[in-house]
Structure formats: structure tokens, C-alpha cells
Amino acid sequence: MLLLEVISGERLPKPERGKMRVHKINNVNKALDFIASKGVKLVSIGAEEIVDGNAKMTLGMIWTIILRFAIQDISVEETSAKEGLLLWCQRKTAPYKNVNVQNFHISWKDGLAFNALIHRHRPELIEYDKLRKDDPVTNLNNAFEVAEKYLDIPKMLDAEDIVNTARPDEKAIMTYVSSFYHAFSGAQKAETAANRICKVLAVNQENEHLMEDYERLASDLLEWIRRTIPWLEDRVPQKTIQEMQQKLEDFRDYRRVHKPPKVQEKCQLEINFNTLQTKLRLSNRPAFMPSEGRMVSDINNGWQHLEQAEKGYEEWLLNEIRRLERLDHLAEKFRQKASIHEAWTDGKEVMLKHRDYETATLSDIKALIRKHEAFESDLAAHQDRVEQIAAIAQELNELDYYDSHNVNTRCQKICDQWDALGSLTHSRREALEKTEKQLETIDQLHLEYAKRAAPFNNWMESAMEDLQDMFIVHTIEEIEGLISAHDQFKSTLPDADREREAILAIHKEAQRIAESNHIKLSGSNPYTTVTPQIINSKWEKVQQLVPKRDHALLEEQSKQQSNEHLRRQFASQANIVGPWIQTKMEEIGRISIEMNGTLEDQLSHLKQYERSIVDYKPNLDLLEQQHQLIQEALIFDNKHTNYTMEHIRVGWEQLLTTIARTINEVENQILTRDAKGISQEQMQEFRASFNHFDKKQTGSMDSDDFRALLISTGYSLGDAEFHRIMSVVDPNHSGLVTFQAFIDFMSRETTDTDTADQVIASFKVLAGDKNFITAEELRRELPPDQAEYCIARMAPYQGPDAVPGALDYKSFSTALYGESDL
């Protein structure tokens, strides 16, 4: 009770002073009750055992007191007692080499951990670098003596006991280490206080840094805004669109290059300001008040002014560019129209002053009159252009175009020239009308010639084009149609020749009249460029092209007759081979379903059938040769057959595949029958049952038909059992059950098969009733290749009765039947 009062600092109830056993028990109970009141559970410790001097109970009680009053109050980062004390030791010894505190027993055996704790708090007491890990007794005694001499920690432990014990007493070391914790708790508090001060100062320094950053960023941003706004408010217009476009490009550079970083700076400034205010508020500091003119509101006002100036500047730039574009467009339009007009008027005055009509013939006069009329029409049409030129010049003057002087000079020159052309045009028309009625007879003949020569010339050009036109035909009917059309064309040639002679007669008549009246003709017909020489030349060309066309059409007719022969030849063979393949496919399907006779008879019959199919291959080869000729002749269609070579090839491959698959199915049925001991009668019964429920006669059936088949064979099926059977016969979950799968299932259901348990029992006989077998026993009892197969795949036996070289035949047997991995 005195010990508890000293260690707890509290008063206990007054002890009983009697010497009797009951008094001693009562005093011990008072001590135990006080310990229990501190939240300590006392397990199997009673007052009687303490009074009787039970050393184990007494030591247990003392450890409970130490744990409660010396260790339990230790707290490090929300951990307490043993865990907190261990964490404290780990933190303090972390910087020291060869020290790794993980527990309170073997981690302290070499003494370095004790010395590290002392050196961490009192480095002047320990020369840690001189300590050796391989001298634990010296290390321990050094730490114990220094702790006792300078730290007032009693020497509770013996170095030799710690070193010579495989696992030192955890409670003793924990108690001793707790003395270090309490001894250094003052230093711990000082360190905590220093950490708190450092933390406060760090927060303050960080806040001051944020304030300085804000002031600097705000000053820089406001200065940039102050410099930029006057530039954006400059509205001095330029003369040319190139200069204004350069201003617009500078503005776009400002938008793309200069402004985005400032937008980021403004955003970062607001983020820093809000972060700073939040940190100040969280650390109970007064809010930050920026210097005058650098408030966030000041920056926002400046930024708003900047964006207003920017918007106005952009609108001004675009409007000014549109104005200059309009001016440039008008000026260019003026220059273009003026150039066109000047080019049109070039030489017109000389033409109007020319007196060519004085020596002209009637045809020349009429041509000149018509030409002059055309010129007058053209002149009237150009009146609008002259008016447009004058209007554009007027608009350029109104819009203050910088080069208006040159525009006005050019416009005046155009207007003066236009008035002169009008006067000359009127004078020439009067002169032409005086000689308009001369030589009408020759002129009428020339006109009639032109009216008849033009369509005839067009007919000859069209005829030459048709006679030389390339043609592509694919059938005999198409070439015969071309030949018929060509014959019709040749029948029109006599009429065409008579028309040619009539046209030439008109020309000759005009020549005769001119000669008889001594009229000097200009040489060419003013109404047409088609001369008699041209007509005769083209007619001769038509006469040469007709026989060439005859020859080309006859050659193509011969070619198409040859192609038609190839088509009929291929179709004749294809119409035999195609149905033959289709018939054989149907016969194989029927054979695979009926399957009469024994399986060996069926197999022999199918192989004979396969040979007959292979023997038919020359017919397919012949068809391939005929198809090759068709391809070389570039024949793409054949109306005489519905079969293509590709269809026949696919059908032939399917036929070979189907007969091979059917033969394979019969061979597998023979293997199944022989392996499972199924009789021929059972096999036929299975086939008859399967065919009965295979309603579509496809060689497979869906799950409903298969359920009906099983019920007919005597199975009483629930859903779970049927699903189990379906997972066996249709492992791929295709929804279909083949005859082979049905045979495999029925063979397992109707015949005896070996099981994993039977194989295990057989191995146990070979092993002499042991749970394992040796390689020697396997080599002695089994053929060499099978013995080595088992030895290579059997895992070592792991049972309690295992001997060297023992092999596990049970897991090997289960693996053989798929019940585990082999």
C-alpha cells in the first residue's frame, strides 16, 4: 500500500495494524482494489497467494503495477503503453546505424539501442561511434553505468543475463526502457514546444511570402494594364488595308501571346489571395489587407477597363478594315472596269474612221452593216459600264479615297472618249446605208449556200465521228445491232451525195453571175466558213471510213460468235457437273441418316462412294479448262447457265468435306463401339432413335428434341439432371446435339468404365496397401514406358508416413479422370 501511494501520488485507505492472517489479507485486498479502480484487470491474482508468499503471483502483481503506473501513461502519436513506448524508441534510434528496434527483447541484446537512446538526448555522455556491435556486454554495461551515474536510472538489468539469454525478459526491458522515457520526458516536452514554435513561425513565414508574392504580382499586372490600355485606345486610321491588317495581326498577337499569361497571372493572383486569407483565418491571424490600389477589386476594375478598351479596339479595327476593304474593292473594281472598257475601245476610233465600204462588194457591205449593227449593240451594252465607272468614281470621292485624283482623271478621259465614239458611230452608219442595196442577187445565192452547207457539213462531221467511234460489245446480239445500224447508214449515202452536188451547184451559179456582171468578189462567203473544198474533202473522208467500219464490225462479229461458242460449251458442262454435285450432296445426307447394315459395311460403302466422287474429278478439270478460256476471252456473263466456276468449286469442296466427315463419323462410331463394347444391334437402335427425333434430318437436334429422345429411352429427367447431361453432350453450348455426342453419352451410360477410385485401389495393391508408391515398385510392376510416364507425373507424397522417394498415386489417379490438374 505504501508503494502504491508513492508511485500513484494518491492516498489509500488506512491499513489494518493487526498481525493476524486476516489483517494481512485485508490489507492486500485494499491494494488490489486500488489497482482495479485504476482500470487494471487482475487475472488469477488473489490476496491469499500474496500473503502466502507465492513468488509467481507476487511478481505478476508487481509487473501489473509497473505496467499501469510506469508504462501505461506513455503516449506517442495516439498510441499508448507498450506500442507508444516502442514507437518512441523507434523514432529516437532511427538515425543510428546497427539499431533496429522492433520489440522489447532481442532488439536490445547488443546494447546499441540503450546507448543510442542516451546519445540521442545526452550526446556528451556516450561516444557512440566507438561502440562495436560484436561486444554486447561492454555496450550494455556502458549504457547501464551512464544511466545510473548521470540519469539517476537504477541498474535494473544484468548485462550477462541479457547476452546469455536467447530471448531476454520482455517485461524487465520494457520497465527499464520506460525509465529512460520518463527521464527524457522533459527533453521531449522541450522538443515538442520547439516544434510548435517552428510550426507557427513556418506558417507565418509562408503567409508573409504569399503576401509579398501578391503585392509583386498585383503591381506587375496593374502596370501591364496601365501600359496596354493607351495602346488599345489608339484609333488613328491608316491609309491602306495592309497597314490596318498589320494592326489587326498585332492585336491577334496580343490576344494569343501577351494576354493569356496575364490572364493566368490574374487567376493565380486571385487563387493566392484566397489561399492566403484561408490560411490566415485557419491560423487565427488577421485578414490580409493589400496596399492601397492593389486590392483584388482594383485589379478587377483595371481588368474590366482593359477588356472594354480591347473590345472597342477590336470593333474599331474590324470596322476600319471593312471600310478599307470596301474602298480597295471599289478601287479595284474601278480599275478593272476601266481597264476592260479601255481595252474594248482600243482601235475603235480607227475602225469607225476607216472608209473600207467605198470599194467593197455587196456581200462586204452587208457584212459591214451587220458588223456595224453588232458594234452598235455592243456600244449600247457598254453604256452601263461607263455609267458604273462614273458611279464608282463618285463613291470613292465620297468615301475620301486617298488616290481620288488619279481616279477622277481617268474617269474624265473615259467619258470624253465615249462621246467621241458615239459621234463616229452615227457617221459610219449613214455611209454604209448609202451602198446597202448593191449586188443582192449574189448575196442571196451566198446566203442560200450557207443555209444548206452548214447542216450538210454537220451531218458529215457526225458521220465521220460515228464511223470512227470505238465500240465495246459483249454479246452477238449487240454486234448484230451495230451492223444493222451501219447498213441503214450506208443506205442514206446516195441521197447525201445528191445534196452535196446541189450545194456545190449554188456556189457555181454565184461564181457565174459575178463573172458575167464583172463583179469583184472578196473571195469567201461572208455567211459561212464551209467552202466547197471542205465539203469535198469531208465527203471523200466519209467514203474512206465506210469500208473500214465494215471490216471492224465483221471482225467483232466473228469474235462474239467465238465467245458465244465458249459460253455454250462451258454452260453445257456446268449444267451437268453442278446438278451432279448437288445430287451427291443429297445422297450423302441421306446415307448419313439411314446408315443400313453394320458399321464396317457402312464404312466400306462410304469409301467406295468417296472413290466414285474422286473419279469424277476429270469432269471438273475439263470445266476449269473451259473456264480458263472464258476468262482469257474476258467473258463476264453467261445466260446459258446459272452455275459459275466459283459455285462449282465451293460445291465440290463441300462434297469432299461432307463425305470425309461422314466417313470420320462412322470410324468414330466403330472406335466407340469397340472401346465400350456396344453391340451392332445397340448401335442400330441408337441410330434409329436418333433419326426418329431428328425431325429436320440434319444429323443434329436441338435440346427439346434431345429431351424427348432421352425420355423415349427410359430416362426420367428433372431440369437439373437434363442440364447436367446437356453440359456433357454439348460442352460448347451450341444448342445442338450430334449423333456422335449421343453415342458417347449412351456408351458411358450403358457400359462399365474405369473410375478414379478403381485406379486408386489398383495402385494400392501394387504398393502393398501403402498410401504411397515408390519408383522401384512402379518399374517392377508396370511396362517400362508406362512406369516412366507415371514417375514423371506423380507428385511427391506429403503424408506423415512418407519415406524418401514416395510418390502420391491418389492425386495422380484423380488427375487422370479430370478431377484435378495432372
PDB file of N, CA and C in Angstrom, residues 359-428:
ATOM      1  N   THR A 359     -14.929  50.591-151.661  1.00  0.00           N
ATOM      2  CA  THR A 359     -14.530  49.637-152.695  1.00  0.00           C
ATOM      3  C   THR A 359     -15.060  48.240-152.413  1.00  0.00           C
ATOM      4  N   ALA A 360     -15.999  48.086-151.512  1.00  0.00           N
ATOM      5  CA  ALA A 360     -16.488  46.767-151.112  1.00  0.00           C
ATOM      6  C   ALA A 360     -17.577  46.275-152.050  1.00  0.00           C
ATOM      7  N   THR A 361     -17.734  44.977-152.099  1.00  0.00           N
ATOM      8  CA  THR A 361     -18.813  44.359-152.846  1.00  0.00           C
ATOM      9  C   THR A 361     -20.062  44.351-151.990  1.00  0.00           C
ATOM     10  N   LEU A 362     -21.163  43.823-152.599  1.00  0.00           N
ATOM     11  CA  LEU A 362     -22.426  43.780-151.859  1.00  0.00           C
ATOM     12  C   LEU A 362     -22.324  42.907-150.618  1.00  0.00           C
ATOM     13  N   SER A 363     -21.669  41.788-150.794  1.00  0.00           N
ATOM     14  CA  SER A 363     -21.533  40.904-149.623  1.00  0.00           C
ATOM     15  C   SER A 363     -20.705  41.574-148.533  1.00  0.00           C
ATOM     16  N   ASP A 364     -19.701  42.323-148.954  1.00  0.00           N
ATOM     17  CA  ASP A 364     -18.890  43.035-147.951  1.00  0.00           C
ATOM     18  C   ASP A 364     -19.715  44.107-147.259  1.00  0.00           C
ATOM     19  N   ILE A 365     -20.537  44.777-148.067  1.00  0.00           N
ATOM     20  CA  ILE A 365     -21.349  45.848-147.487  1.00  0.00           C
ATOM     21  C   ILE A 365     -22.325  45.283-146.465  1.00  0.00           C
ATOM     22  N   LYS A 366     -23.005  44.215-146.874  1.00  0.00           N
ATOM     23  CA  LYS A 366     -23.969  43.624-145.930  1.00  0.00           C
ATOM     24  C   LYS A 366     -23.282  43.127-144.664  1.00  0.00           C
ATOM     25  N   ALA A 367     -22.092  42.574-144.891  1.00  0.00           N
ATOM     26  CA  ALA A 367     -21.353  42.110-143.717  1.00  0.00           C
ATOM     27  C   ALA A 367     -20.940  43.274-142.837  1.00  0.00           C
ATOM     28  N   LEU A 368     -20.520  44.351-143.487  1.00  0.00           N
ATOM     29  CA  LEU A 368     -20.117  45.526-142.716  1.00  0.00           C
ATOM     30  C   LEU A 368     -21.301  46.136-141.975  1.00  0.00           C
ATOM     31  N   ILE A 369     -22.494  46.131-142.647  1.00  0.00           N
ATOM     32  CA  ILE A 369     -23.674  46.672-141.977  1.00  0.00           C
ATOM     33  C   ILE A 369     -24.011  45.838-140.739  1.00  0.00           C
ATOM     34  N   ARG A 370     -23.989  44.542-140.919  1.00  0.00           N
ATOM     35  CA  ARG A 370     -24.312  43.679-139.771  1.00  0.00           C
ATOM     36  C   ARG A 370     -23.254  43.805-138.673  1.00  0.00           C
ATOM     37  N   LYS A 371     -22.040  43.896-139.134  1.00  0.00           N
ATOM     38  CA  LYS A 371     -20.959  44.076-138.167  1.00  0.00           C
ATOM     39  C   LYS A 371     -21.127  45.393-137.415  1.00  0.00           C
ATOM     40  N   HIS A 372     -21.558  46.440-138.181  1.00  0.00           N
ATOM     41  CA  HIS A 372     -21.754  47.729-137.537  1.00  0.00           C
ATOM     42  C   HIS A 372     -22.937  47.682-136.572  1.00  0.00           C
ATOM     43  N   GLU A 373     -23.985  46.956-136.992  1.00  0.00           N
ATOM     44  CA  GLU A 373     -25.131  46.806-136.081  1.00  0.00           C
ATOM     45  C   GLU A 373     -24.704  46.087-134.785  1.00  0.00           C
ATOM     46  N   ALA A 374     -23.884  45.089-135.000  1.00  0.00           N
ATOM     47  CA  ALA A 374     -23.389  44.385-133.797  1.00  0.00           C
ATOM     48  C   ALA A 374     -22.565  45.324-132.934  1.00  0.00           C
ATOM     49  N   PHE A 375     -21.773  46.174-133.586  1.00  0.00           N
ATOM     50  CA  PHE A 375     -20.969  47.117-132.816  1.00  0.00           C
ATOM     51  C   PHE A 375     -21.859  48.101-132.070  1.00  0.00           C
ATOM     52  N   GLU A 376     -22.944  48.550-132.747  1.00  0.00           N
ATOM     53  CA  GLU A 376     -23.858  49.474-132.076  1.00  0.00           C
ATOM     54  C   GLU A 376     -24.512  48.818-130.848  1.00  0.00           C
ATOM     55  N   SER A 377     -24.880  47.542-131.033  1.00  0.00           N
ATOM     56  CA  SER A 377     -25.443  46.823-129.878  1.00  0.00           C
ATOM     57  C   SER A 377     -24.418  46.722-128.750  1.00  0.00           C
ATOM     58  N   ASP A 378     -23.202  46.427-129.159  1.00  0.00           N
ATOM     59  CA  ASP A 378     -22.136  46.331-128.162  1.00  0.00           C
ATOM     60  C   ASP A 378     -21.889  47.678-127.494  1.00  0.00           C
ATOM     61  N   LEU A 379     -21.960  48.739-128.318  1.00  0.00           N
ATOM     62  CA  LEU A 379     -21.759  50.086-127.794  1.00  0.00           C
ATOM     63  C   LEU A 379     -22.842  50.438-126.782  1.00  0.00           C
ATOM     64  N   ALA A 380     -24.093  50.061-127.130  1.00  0.00           N
ATOM     65  CA  ALA A 380     -25.190  50.337-126.190  1.00  0.00           C
ATOM     66  C   ALA A 380     -25.013  49.544-124.891  1.00  0.00           C
ATOM     67  N   ALA A 381     -24.527  48.306-125.047  1.00  0.00           N
ATOM     68  CA  ALA A 381     -24.306  47.496-123.841  1.00  0.00           C
ATOM     69  C   ALA A 381     -23.225  48.095-122.956  1.00  0.00           C
ATOM     70  N   HIS A 382     -22.226  48.724-123.563  1.00  0.00           N
ATOM     71  CA  HIS A 382     -21.139  49.307-122.782  1.00  0.00           C
ATOM     72  C   HIS A 382     -21.532  50.622-122.114  1.00  0.00           C
ATOM     73  N   GLN A 383     -22.713  51.130-122.479  1.00  0.00           N
ATOM     74  CA  GLN A 383     -23.180  52.350-121.827  1.00  0.00           C
ATOM     75  C   GLN A 383     -23.311  52.141-120.313  1.00  0.00           C
ATOM     76  N   ASP A 384     -23.820  50.971-119.917  1.00  0.00           N
ATOM     77  CA  ASP A 384     -23.962  50.667-118.485  1.00  0.00           C
ATOM     78  C   ASP A 384     -22.599  50.642-117.790  1.00  0.00           C
ATOM     79  N   ARG A 385     -21.577  50.090-118.476  1.00  0.00           N
ATOM     80  CA  ARG A 385     -20.269  50.028-117.852  1.00  0.00           C
ATOM     81  C   ARG A 385     -19.693  51.426-117.619  1.00  0.00           C
ATOM     82  N   VAL A 386     -19.901  52.300-118.608  1.00  0.00           N
ATOM     83  CA  VAL A 386     -19.401  53.675-118.443  1.00  0.00           C
ATOM     84  C   VAL A 386     -20.110  54.354-117.278  1.00  0.00           C
ATOM     85  N   GLU A 387     -21.413  54.135-117.175  1.00  0.00           N
ATOM     86  CA  GLU A 387     -22.151  54.723-116.057  1.00  0.00           C
ATOM     87  C   GLU A 387     -21.689  54.143-114.730  1.00  0.00           C
ATOM     88  N   GLN A 388     -21.398  52.835-114.709  1.00  0.00           N
ATOM     89  CA  GLN A 388     -20.896  52.215-113.475  1.00  0.00           C
ATOM     90  C   GLN A 388     -19.542  52.780-113.089  1.00  0.00           C
ATOM     91  N   ILE A 389     -18.675  53.009-114.094  1.00  0.00           N
ATOM     92  CA  ILE A 389     -17.355  53.571-113.805  1.00  0.00           C
ATOM     93  C   ILE A 389     -17.497  54.953-113.173  1.00  0.00           C
ATOM     94  N   ALA A 390     -18.388  55.773-113.743  1.00  0.00           N
ATOM     95  CA  ALA A 390     -18.603  57.115-113.189  1.00  0.00           C
ATOM     96  C   ALA A 390     -19.177  57.043-111.776  1.00  0.00           C
ATOM     97  N   ALA A 391     -20.123  56.087-111.531  1.00  0.00           N
ATOM     98  CA  ALA A 391     -20.719  55.959-110.195  1.00  0.00           C
ATOM     99  C   ALA A 391     -19.687  55.513-109.169  1.00  0.00           C
ATOM    100  N   ILE A 392     -18.814  54.588-109.559  1.00  0.00           N
ATOM    101  CA  ILE A 392     -17.779  54.117-108.623  1.00  0.00           C
ATOM    102  C   ILE A 392     -16.819  55.245-108.283  1.00  0.00           C
ATOM    103  N   ALA A 393     -16.445  56.029-109.291  1.00  0.00           N
ATOM    104  CA  ALA A 393     -15.550  57.163-109.034  1.00  0.00           C
ATOM    105  C   ALA A 393     -16.194  58.151-108.069  1.00  0.00           C
ATOM    106  N   GLN A 394     -17.507  58.387-108.261  1.00  0.00           N
ATOM    107  CA  GLN A 394     -18.211  59.287-107.361  1.00  0.00           C
ATOM    108  C   GLN A 394     -18.221  58.758-105.924  1.00  0.00           C
ATOM    109  N   GLU A 395     -18.450  57.453-105.753  1.00  0.00           N
ATOM    110  CA  GLU A 395     -18.483  56.855-104.409  1.00  0.00           C
ATOM    111  C   GLU A 395     -17.108  56.903-103.751  1.00  0.00           C
ATOM    112  N   LEU A 396     -16.050  56.692-104.550  1.00  0.00           N
ATOM    113  CA  LEU A 396     -14.695  56.783-103.995  1.00  0.00           C
ATOM    114  C   LEU A 396     -14.403  58.192-103.501  1.00  0.00           C
ATOM    115  N   ASN A 397     -14.902  59.210-104.240  1.00  0.00           N
ATOM    116  CA  ASN A 397     -14.734  60.588-103.787  1.00  0.00           C
ATOM    117  C   ASN A 397     -15.466  60.831-102.483  1.00  0.00           C
ATOM    118  N   GLU A 398     -16.676  60.275-102.378  1.00  0.00           N
ATOM    119  CA  GLU A 398     -17.475  60.476-101.164  1.00  0.00           C
ATOM    120  C   GLU A 398     -16.844  59.778 -99.958  1.00  0.00           C
ATOM    121  N   LEU A 399     -16.168  58.627-100.176  1.00  0.00           N
ATOM    122  CA  LEU A 399     -15.534  57.881 -99.070  1.00  0.00           C
ATOM    123  C   LEU A 399     -14.112  58.341 -98.789  1.00  0.00           C
ATOM    124  N   ASP A 400     -13.710  59.452 -99.463  1.00  0.00           N
ATOM    125  CA  ASP A 400     -12.398  60.054 -99.220  1.00  0.00           C
ATOM    126  C   ASP A 400     -11.274  59.083 -99.523  1.00  0.00           C
ATOM    127  N   TYR A 401     -11.309  58.495-100.689  1.00  0.00           N
ATOM    128  CA  TYR A 401     -10.250  57.579-101.115  1.00  0.00           C
ATOM    129  C   TYR A 401      -8.954  58.368-101.331  1.00  0.00           C
ATOM    130  N   TYR A 402      -7.852  57.814-100.843  1.00  0.00           N
ATOM    131  CA  TYR A 402      -6.601  58.575-100.844  1.00  0.00           C
ATOM    132  C   TYR A 402      -6.082  58.866-102.251  1.00  0.00           C
ATOM    133  N   ASP A 403      -6.450  58.049-103.267  1.00  0.00           N
ATOM    134  CA  ASP A 403      -5.964  58.245-104.634  1.00  0.00           C
ATOM    135  C   ASP A 403      -7.088  58.751-105.545  1.00  0.00           C
ATOM    136  N   SER A 404      -7.966  59.609-105.009  1.00  0.00           N
ATOM    137  CA  SER A 404      -9.133  60.074-105.768  1.00  0.00           C
ATOM    138  C   SER A 404      -8.730  60.887-106.990  1.00  0.00           C
ATOM    139  N   HIS A 405      -7.606  61.621-106.937  1.00  0.00           N
ATOM    140  CA  HIS A 405      -7.196  62.472-108.056  1.00  0.00           C
ATOM    141  C   HIS A 405      -6.974  61.632-109.309  1.00  0.00           C
ATOM    142  N   ASN A 406      -6.216  60.565-109.212  1.00  0.00           N
ATOM    143  CA  ASN A 406      -5.966  59.708-110.382  1.00  0.00           C
ATOM    144  C   ASN A 406      -7.246  59.047-110.862  1.00  0.00           C
ATOM    145  N   VAL A 407      -8.109  58.694-109.937  1.00  0.00           N
ATOM    146  CA  VAL A 407      -9.392  58.086-110.322  1.00  0.00           C
ATOM    147  C   VAL A 407     -10.219  59.077-111.140  1.00  0.00           C
ATOM    148  N   ASN A 408     -10.299  60.319-110.708  1.00  0.00           N
ATOM    149  CA  ASN A 408     -11.111  61.316-111.417  1.00  0.00           C
ATOM    150  C   ASN A 408     -10.542  61.610-112.804  1.00  0.00           C
ATOM    151  N   THR A 409      -9.198  61.695-112.906  1.00  0.00           N
ATOM    152  CA  THR A 409      -8.564  61.962-114.201  1.00  0.00           C
ATOM    153  C   THR A 409      -8.886  60.863-115.199  1.00  0.00           C
ATOM    154  N   ARG A 410      -8.773  59.630-114.739  1.00  0.00           N
ATOM    155  CA  ARG A 410      -9.030  58.504-115.632  1.00  0.00           C
ATOM    156  C   ARG A 410     -10.493  58.441-116.032  1.00  0.00           C
ATOM    157  N   CYS A 411     -11.378  58.752-115.086  1.00  0.00           N
ATOM    158  CA  CYS A 411     -12.817  58.702-115.362  1.00  0.00           C
ATOM    159  C   CYS A 411     -13.198  59.767-116.409  1.00  0.00           C
ATOM    160  N   GLN A 412     -12.622  60.959-116.310  1.00  0.00           N
ATOM    161  CA  GLN A 412     -12.929  62.014-117.261  1.00  0.00           C
ATOM    162  C   GLN A 412     -12.472  61.650-118.666  1.00  0.00           C
ATOM    163  N   LYS A 413     -11.296  61.026-118.770  1.00  0.00           N
ATOM    164  CA  LYS A 413     -10.784  60.611-120.069  1.00  0.00           C
ATOM    165  C   LYS A 413     -11.712  59.582-120.716  1.00  0.00           C
ATOM    166  N   ILE A 414     -12.225  58.651-119.927  1.00  0.00           N
ATOM    167  CA  ILE A 414     -13.141  57.620-120.432  1.00  0.00           C
ATOM    168  C   ILE A 414     -14.433  58.265-120.948  1.00  0.00           C
ATOM    169  N   CYS A 415     -14.959  59.251-120.207  1.00  0.00           N
ATOM    170  CA  CYS A 415     -16.214  59.887-120.611  1.00  0.00           C
ATOM    171  C   CYS A 415     -16.039  60.682-121.910  1.00  0.00           C
ATOM    172  N   ASP A 416     -14.914  61.401-122.060  1.00  0.00           N
ATOM    173  CA  ASP A 416     -14.670  62.155-123.287  1.00  0.00           C
ATOM    174  C   ASP A 416     -14.548  61.216-124.490  1.00  0.00           C
ATOM    175  N   GLN A 417     -13.834  60.078-124.279  1.00  0.00           N
ATOM    176  CA  GLN A 417     -13.676  59.130-125.375  1.00  0.00           C
ATOM    177  C   GLN A 417     -15.014  58.513-125.758  1.00  0.00           C
ATOM    178  N   TRP A 418     -15.864  58.296-124.784  1.00  0.00           N
ATOM    179  CA  TRP A 418     -17.187  57.703-125.056  1.00  0.00           C
ATOM    180  C   TRP A 418     -18.044  58.627-125.941  1.00  0.00           C
ATOM    181  N   ASP A 419     -18.007  59.921-125.686  1.00  0.00           N
ATOM    182  CA  ASP A 419     -18.760  60.869-126.518  1.00  0.00           C
ATOM    183  C   ASP A 419     -18.247  60.864-127.955  1.00  0.00           C
ATOM    184  N   ALA A 420     -16.918  60.766-128.132  1.00  0.00           N
ATOM    185  CA  ALA A 420     -16.340  60.744-129.485  1.00  0.00           C
ATOM    186  C   ALA A 420     -16.766  59.488-130.236  1.00  0.00           C
ATOM    187  N   LEU A 421     -16.809  58.322-129.553  1.00  0.00           N
ATOM    188  CA  LEU A 421     -17.234  57.073-130.204  1.00  0.00           C
ATOM    189  C   LEU A 421     -18.681  57.158-130.667  1.00  0.00           C
ATOM    190  N   GLY A 422     -19.546  57.786-129.898  1.00  0.00           N
ATOM    191  CA  GLY A 422     -20.942  57.921-130.286  1.00  0.00           C
ATOM    192  C   GLY A 422     -21.101  58.728-131.568  1.00  0.00           C
ATOM    193  N   SER A 423     -20.339  59.801-131.695  1.00  0.00           N
ATOM    194  CA  SER A 423     -20.426  60.637-132.896  1.00  0.00           C
ATOM    195  C   SER A 423     -19.917  59.889-134.124  1.00  0.00           C
ATOM    196  N   LEU A 424     -18.783  59.201-134.015  1.00  0.00           N
ATOM    197  CA  LEU A 424     -18.223  58.447-135.141  1.00  0.00           C
ATOM    198  C   LEU A 424     -19.135  57.302-135.565  1.00  0.00           C
ATOM    199  N   THR A 425     -19.789  56.656-134.631  1.00  0.00           N
ATOM    200  CA  THR A 425     -20.694  55.537-134.940  1.00  0.00           C
ATOM    201  C   THR A 425     -21.855  56.024-135.811  1.00  0.00           C
ATOM    202  N   HIS A 426     -22.420  57.168-135.478  1.00  0.00           N
ATOM    203  CA  HIS A 426     -23.553  57.697-136.243  1.00  0.00           C
ATOM    204  C   HIS A 426     -23.125  58.036-137.673  1.00  0.00           C
ATOM    205  N   SER A 427     -21.923  58.590-137.853  1.00  0.00           N
ATOM    206  CA  SER A 427     -21.435  58.956-139.191  1.00  0.00           C
ATOM    207  C   SER A 427     -21.204  57.726-140.051  1.00  0.00           C
ATOM    208  N   ARG A 428     -20.641  56.654-139.483  1.00  0.00           N
ATOM    209  CA  ARG A 428     -20.357  55.454-140.280  1.00  0.00           C
ATOM    210  C   ARG A 428     -21.641  54.773-140.714  1.00  0.00           C
TER     211      ARG A 428
END
